[in-house]
mmCIF file of C-alpha atoms in Angstrom:
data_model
loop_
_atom_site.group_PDB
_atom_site.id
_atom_site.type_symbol
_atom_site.label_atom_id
_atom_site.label_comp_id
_atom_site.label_asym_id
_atom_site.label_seq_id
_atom_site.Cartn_x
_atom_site.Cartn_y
_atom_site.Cartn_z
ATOM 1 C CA UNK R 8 0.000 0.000 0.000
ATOM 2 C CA UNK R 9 1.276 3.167 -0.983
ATOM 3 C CA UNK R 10 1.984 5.826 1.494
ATOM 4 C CA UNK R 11 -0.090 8.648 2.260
ATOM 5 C CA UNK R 12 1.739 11.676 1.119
ATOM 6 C CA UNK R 13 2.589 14.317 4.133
ATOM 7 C CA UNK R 14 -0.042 17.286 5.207
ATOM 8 C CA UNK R 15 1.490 20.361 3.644
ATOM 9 C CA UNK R 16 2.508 22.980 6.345
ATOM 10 C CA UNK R 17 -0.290 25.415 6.873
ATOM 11 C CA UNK R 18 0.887 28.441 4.818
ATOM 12 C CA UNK R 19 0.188 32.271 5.560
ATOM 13 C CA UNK R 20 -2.241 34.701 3.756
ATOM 14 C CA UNK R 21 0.788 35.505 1.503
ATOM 15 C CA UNK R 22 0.795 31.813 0.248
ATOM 16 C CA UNK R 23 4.879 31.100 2.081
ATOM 17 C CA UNK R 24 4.369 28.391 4.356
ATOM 18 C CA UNK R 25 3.966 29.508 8.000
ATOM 19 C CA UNK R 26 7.480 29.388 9.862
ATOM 20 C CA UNK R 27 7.408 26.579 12.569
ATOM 21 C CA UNK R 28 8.560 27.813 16.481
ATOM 22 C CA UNK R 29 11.063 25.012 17.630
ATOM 23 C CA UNK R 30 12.513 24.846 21.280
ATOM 24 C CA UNK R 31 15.771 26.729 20.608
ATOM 25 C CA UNK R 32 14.682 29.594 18.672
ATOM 26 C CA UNK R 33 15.181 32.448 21.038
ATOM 27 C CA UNK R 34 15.303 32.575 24.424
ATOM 28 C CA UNK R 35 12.350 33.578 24.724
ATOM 29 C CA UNK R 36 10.919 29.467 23.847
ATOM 30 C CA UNK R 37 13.870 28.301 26.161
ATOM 31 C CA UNK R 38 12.083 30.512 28.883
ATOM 32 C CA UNK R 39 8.801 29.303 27.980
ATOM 33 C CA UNK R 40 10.275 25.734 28.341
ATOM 34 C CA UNK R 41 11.747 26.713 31.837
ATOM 35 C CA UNK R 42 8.329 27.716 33.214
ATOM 36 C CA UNK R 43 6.868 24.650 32.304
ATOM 37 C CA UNK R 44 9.581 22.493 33.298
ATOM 38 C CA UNK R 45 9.974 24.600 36.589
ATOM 39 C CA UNK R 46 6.176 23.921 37.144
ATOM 40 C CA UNK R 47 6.619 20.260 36.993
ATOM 41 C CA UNK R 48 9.396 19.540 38.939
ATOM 42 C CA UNK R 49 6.941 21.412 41.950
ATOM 43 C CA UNK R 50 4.262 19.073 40.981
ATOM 44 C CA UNK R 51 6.323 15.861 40.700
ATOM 45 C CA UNK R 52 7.493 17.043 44.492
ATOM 46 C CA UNK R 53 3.877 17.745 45.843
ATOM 47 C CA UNK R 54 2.755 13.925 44.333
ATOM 48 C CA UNK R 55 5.761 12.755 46.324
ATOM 49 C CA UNK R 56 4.381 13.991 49.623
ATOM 50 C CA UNK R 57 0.583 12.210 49.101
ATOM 51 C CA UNK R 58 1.849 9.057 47.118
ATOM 52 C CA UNK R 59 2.124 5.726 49.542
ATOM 53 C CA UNK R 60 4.412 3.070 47.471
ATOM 54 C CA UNK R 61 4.740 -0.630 49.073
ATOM 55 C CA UNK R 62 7.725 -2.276 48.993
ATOM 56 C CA UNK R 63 7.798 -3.968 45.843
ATOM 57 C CA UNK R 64 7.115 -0.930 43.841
ATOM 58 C CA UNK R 65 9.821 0.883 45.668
ATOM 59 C CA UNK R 66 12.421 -1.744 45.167
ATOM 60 C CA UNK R 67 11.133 -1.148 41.103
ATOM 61 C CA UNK R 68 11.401 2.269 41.709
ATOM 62 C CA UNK R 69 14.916 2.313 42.732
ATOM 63 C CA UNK R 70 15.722 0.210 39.806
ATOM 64 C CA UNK R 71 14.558 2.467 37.457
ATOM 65 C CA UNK R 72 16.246 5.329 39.505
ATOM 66 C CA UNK R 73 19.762 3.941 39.196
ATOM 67 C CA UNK R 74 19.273 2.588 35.508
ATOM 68 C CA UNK R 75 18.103 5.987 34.816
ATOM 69 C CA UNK R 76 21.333 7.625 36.751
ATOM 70 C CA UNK R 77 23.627 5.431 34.029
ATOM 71 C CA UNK R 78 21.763 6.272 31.250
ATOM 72 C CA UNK R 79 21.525 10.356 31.853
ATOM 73 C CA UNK R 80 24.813 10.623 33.787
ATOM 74 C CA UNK R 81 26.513 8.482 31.445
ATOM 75 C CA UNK R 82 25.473 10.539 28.231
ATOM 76 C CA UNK R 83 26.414 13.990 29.913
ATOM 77 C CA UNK R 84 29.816 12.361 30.238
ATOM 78 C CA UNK R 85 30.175 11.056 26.605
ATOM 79 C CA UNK R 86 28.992 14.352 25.585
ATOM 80 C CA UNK R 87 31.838 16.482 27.604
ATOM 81 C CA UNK R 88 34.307 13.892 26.766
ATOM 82 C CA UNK R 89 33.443 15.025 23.206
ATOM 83 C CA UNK R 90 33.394 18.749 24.227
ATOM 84 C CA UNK R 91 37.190 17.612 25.804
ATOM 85 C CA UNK R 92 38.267 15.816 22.203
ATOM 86 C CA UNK R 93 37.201 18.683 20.141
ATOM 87 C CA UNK R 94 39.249 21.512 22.679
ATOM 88 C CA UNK R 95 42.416 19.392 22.279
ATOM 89 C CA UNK R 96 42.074 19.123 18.458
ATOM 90 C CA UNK R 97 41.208 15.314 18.379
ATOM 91 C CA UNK R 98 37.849 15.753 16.501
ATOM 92 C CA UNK R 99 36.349 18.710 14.644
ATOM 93 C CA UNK R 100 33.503 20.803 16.658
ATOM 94 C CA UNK R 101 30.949 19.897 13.453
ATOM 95 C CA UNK R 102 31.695 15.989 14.911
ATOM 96 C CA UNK R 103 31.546 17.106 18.741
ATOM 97 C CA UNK R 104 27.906 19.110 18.322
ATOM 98 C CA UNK R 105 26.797 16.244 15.922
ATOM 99 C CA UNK R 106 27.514 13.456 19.079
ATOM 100 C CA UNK R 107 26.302 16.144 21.504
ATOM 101 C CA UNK R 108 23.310 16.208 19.506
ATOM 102 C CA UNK R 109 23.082 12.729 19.199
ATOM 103 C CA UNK R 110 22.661 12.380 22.730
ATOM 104 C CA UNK R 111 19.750 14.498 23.711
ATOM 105 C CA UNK R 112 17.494 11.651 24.125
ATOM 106 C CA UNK R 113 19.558 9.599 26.568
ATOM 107 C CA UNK R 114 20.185 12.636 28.677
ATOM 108 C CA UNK R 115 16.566 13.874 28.766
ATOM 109 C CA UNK R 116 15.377 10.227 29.204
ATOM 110 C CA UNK R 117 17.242 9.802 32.063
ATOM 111 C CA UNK R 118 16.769 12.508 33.490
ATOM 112 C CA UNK R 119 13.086 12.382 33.007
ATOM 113 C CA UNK R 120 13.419 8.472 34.404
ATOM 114 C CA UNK R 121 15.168 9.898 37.517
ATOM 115 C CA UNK R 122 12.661 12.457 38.358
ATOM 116 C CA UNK R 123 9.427 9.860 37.819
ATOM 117 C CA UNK R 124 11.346 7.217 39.592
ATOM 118 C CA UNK R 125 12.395 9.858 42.257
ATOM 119 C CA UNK R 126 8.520 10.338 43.200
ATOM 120 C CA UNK R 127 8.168 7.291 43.874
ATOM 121 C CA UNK R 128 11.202 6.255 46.333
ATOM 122 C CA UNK R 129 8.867 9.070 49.031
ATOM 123 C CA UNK R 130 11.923 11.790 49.404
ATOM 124 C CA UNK R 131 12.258 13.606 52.663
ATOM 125 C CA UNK R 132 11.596 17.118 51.926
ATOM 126 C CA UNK R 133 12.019 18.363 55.147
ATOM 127 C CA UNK R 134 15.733 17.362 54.752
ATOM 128 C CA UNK R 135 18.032 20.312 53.632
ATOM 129 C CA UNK R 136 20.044 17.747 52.050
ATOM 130 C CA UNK R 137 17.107 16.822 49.950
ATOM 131 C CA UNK R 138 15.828 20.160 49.027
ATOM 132 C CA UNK R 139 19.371 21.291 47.650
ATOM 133 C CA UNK R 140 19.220 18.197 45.497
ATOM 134 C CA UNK R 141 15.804 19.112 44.180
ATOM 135 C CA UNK R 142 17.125 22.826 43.775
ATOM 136 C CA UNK R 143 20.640 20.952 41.925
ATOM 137 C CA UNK R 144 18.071 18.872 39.837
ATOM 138 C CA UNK R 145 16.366 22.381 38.840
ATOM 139 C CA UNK R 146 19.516 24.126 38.094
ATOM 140 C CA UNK R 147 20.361 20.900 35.724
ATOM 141 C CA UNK R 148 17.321 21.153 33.695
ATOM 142 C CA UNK R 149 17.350 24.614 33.228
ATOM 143 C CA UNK R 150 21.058 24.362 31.973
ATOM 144 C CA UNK R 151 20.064 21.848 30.042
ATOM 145 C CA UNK R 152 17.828 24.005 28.100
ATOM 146 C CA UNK R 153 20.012 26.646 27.492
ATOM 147 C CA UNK R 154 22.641 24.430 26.770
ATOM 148 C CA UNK R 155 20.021 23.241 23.698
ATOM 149 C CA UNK R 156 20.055 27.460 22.321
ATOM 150 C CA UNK R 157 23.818 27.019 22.867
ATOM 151 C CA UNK R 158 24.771 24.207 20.611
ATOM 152 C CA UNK R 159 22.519 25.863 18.096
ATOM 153 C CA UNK R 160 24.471 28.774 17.975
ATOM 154 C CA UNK R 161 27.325 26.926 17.773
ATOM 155 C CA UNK R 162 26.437 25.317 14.781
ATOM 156 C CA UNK R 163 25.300 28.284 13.082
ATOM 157 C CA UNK R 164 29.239 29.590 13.037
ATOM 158 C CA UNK R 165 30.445 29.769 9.735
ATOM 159 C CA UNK R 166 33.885 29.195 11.053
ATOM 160 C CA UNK R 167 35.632 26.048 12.305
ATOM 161 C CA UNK R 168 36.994 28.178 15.505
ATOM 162 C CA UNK R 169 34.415 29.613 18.514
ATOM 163 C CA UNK R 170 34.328 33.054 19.765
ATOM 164 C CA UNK R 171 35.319 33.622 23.257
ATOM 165 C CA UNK R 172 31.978 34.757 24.377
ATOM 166 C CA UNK R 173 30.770 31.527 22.838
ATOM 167 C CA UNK R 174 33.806 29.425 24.180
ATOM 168 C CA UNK R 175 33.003 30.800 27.703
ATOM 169 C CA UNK R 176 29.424 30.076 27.654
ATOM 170 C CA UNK R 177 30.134 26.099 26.742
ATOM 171 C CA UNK R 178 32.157 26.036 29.497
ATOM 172 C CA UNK R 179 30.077 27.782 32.303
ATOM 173 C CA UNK R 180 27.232 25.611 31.073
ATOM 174 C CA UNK R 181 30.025 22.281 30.958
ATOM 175 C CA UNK R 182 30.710 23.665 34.279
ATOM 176 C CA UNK R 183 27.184 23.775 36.051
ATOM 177 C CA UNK R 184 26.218 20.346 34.453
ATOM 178 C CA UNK R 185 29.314 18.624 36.163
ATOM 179 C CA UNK R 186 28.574 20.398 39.412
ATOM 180 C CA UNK R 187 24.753 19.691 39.377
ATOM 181 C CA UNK R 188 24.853 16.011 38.424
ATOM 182 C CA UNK R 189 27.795 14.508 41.087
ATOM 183 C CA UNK R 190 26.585 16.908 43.318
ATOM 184 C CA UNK R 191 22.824 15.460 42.977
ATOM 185 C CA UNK R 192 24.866 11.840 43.045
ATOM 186 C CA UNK R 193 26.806 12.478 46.151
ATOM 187 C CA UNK R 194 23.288 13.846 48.290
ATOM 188 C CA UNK R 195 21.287 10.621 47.010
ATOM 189 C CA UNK R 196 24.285 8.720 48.095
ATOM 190 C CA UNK R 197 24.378 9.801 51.236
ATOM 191 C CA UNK R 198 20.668 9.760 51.294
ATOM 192 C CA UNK R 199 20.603 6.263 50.922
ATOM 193 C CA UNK R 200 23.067 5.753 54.042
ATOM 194 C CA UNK R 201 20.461 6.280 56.484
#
């Protein structure tokens, strides 16, 4: 059976097709994005406080929770590493945003895993510890969507080198990813010691 052919875009009185608003446009959509995100992290932490989980489901949830630490955590760190290649000359920055790129999904995915799983493993929230982890969880998802305007601008320069202001802004946002996600690591760590 042949395949349907695709819905042309909706075009504007002037007969060009409409232009489509993506995520990293302006920071004005990356704002947009932070409210929303910001908005759910508060509701994923109110759910935690009236959600009773037996043990079974916890021990699932924990699962998930670590699985979810490997899979996030692990493609941050394949990312920087190809940040790191590309500063030292061993790979071009057209190859460094292209595997940056290609690991979007695994980062979001896990970190989307860890904050569903999180609800469900009943964190204190009374415990300072715990809050600064949900404020370091915060702080990595909003980098995280800047950091998605960022590596568009990057690959909009026509050059093979980066700017300084650019250069500096990779590594503030390198930076505050690094800091966010051990720091998040060590508190559950610890957590999970008493």
């Amino acid at each position: 059976m042949p395949a349907s052919p695709r819905p042309e875009p909706s075009a504007s009185p002037q007969g060009a097709p409409a232009p489509r608003v993506n995520l990293y446009d302006t920071w004005w959509t990356v704002a947009a994005a932070a409210v929303v995100v910001s908005l759910g992290l508060w509701a994923c932490a109110w759910v935690s406080l009236h959600v009773r989980v037996d043990a079974t489901l916890h021990t699932a949830a924990l699962f998930v929770h670590l699985a979810s630490l490997v899979l996030g955590f692990g493609a941050v760190l394949s990312a920087d590493y190809q940040a790191l290649l590309w500063l030292t000359g061993r790979c071009t920055l057209h190859d460094a945003l292209n595997a940056a790129n290609r690991l979007h999904v695994p980062i979001w995915a896990g970190l989307a895993g860890l904050v569903a799983s999180g609800v469900l493993l009943h964190p204190d929230l009374g415990s300072p510890l715990t809050r600064v982890k949900l404020g370091l969880v915060l702080a990595l998802t909003l980098n995280g969507l800047q950091a998605g305007l960022l590596g568009r601008r990057m690959a909009g320069q026509r050059t093979a080198t980066v700017g300084g202001r650019l250069l500096g802004w990779a590594t503030g946002t390198a930076l505050v990813s690094q800091i966010c996600w051990w720091g998040a690591v060590a508190i559950g760590f610890r957590n999970s010691q008493r």
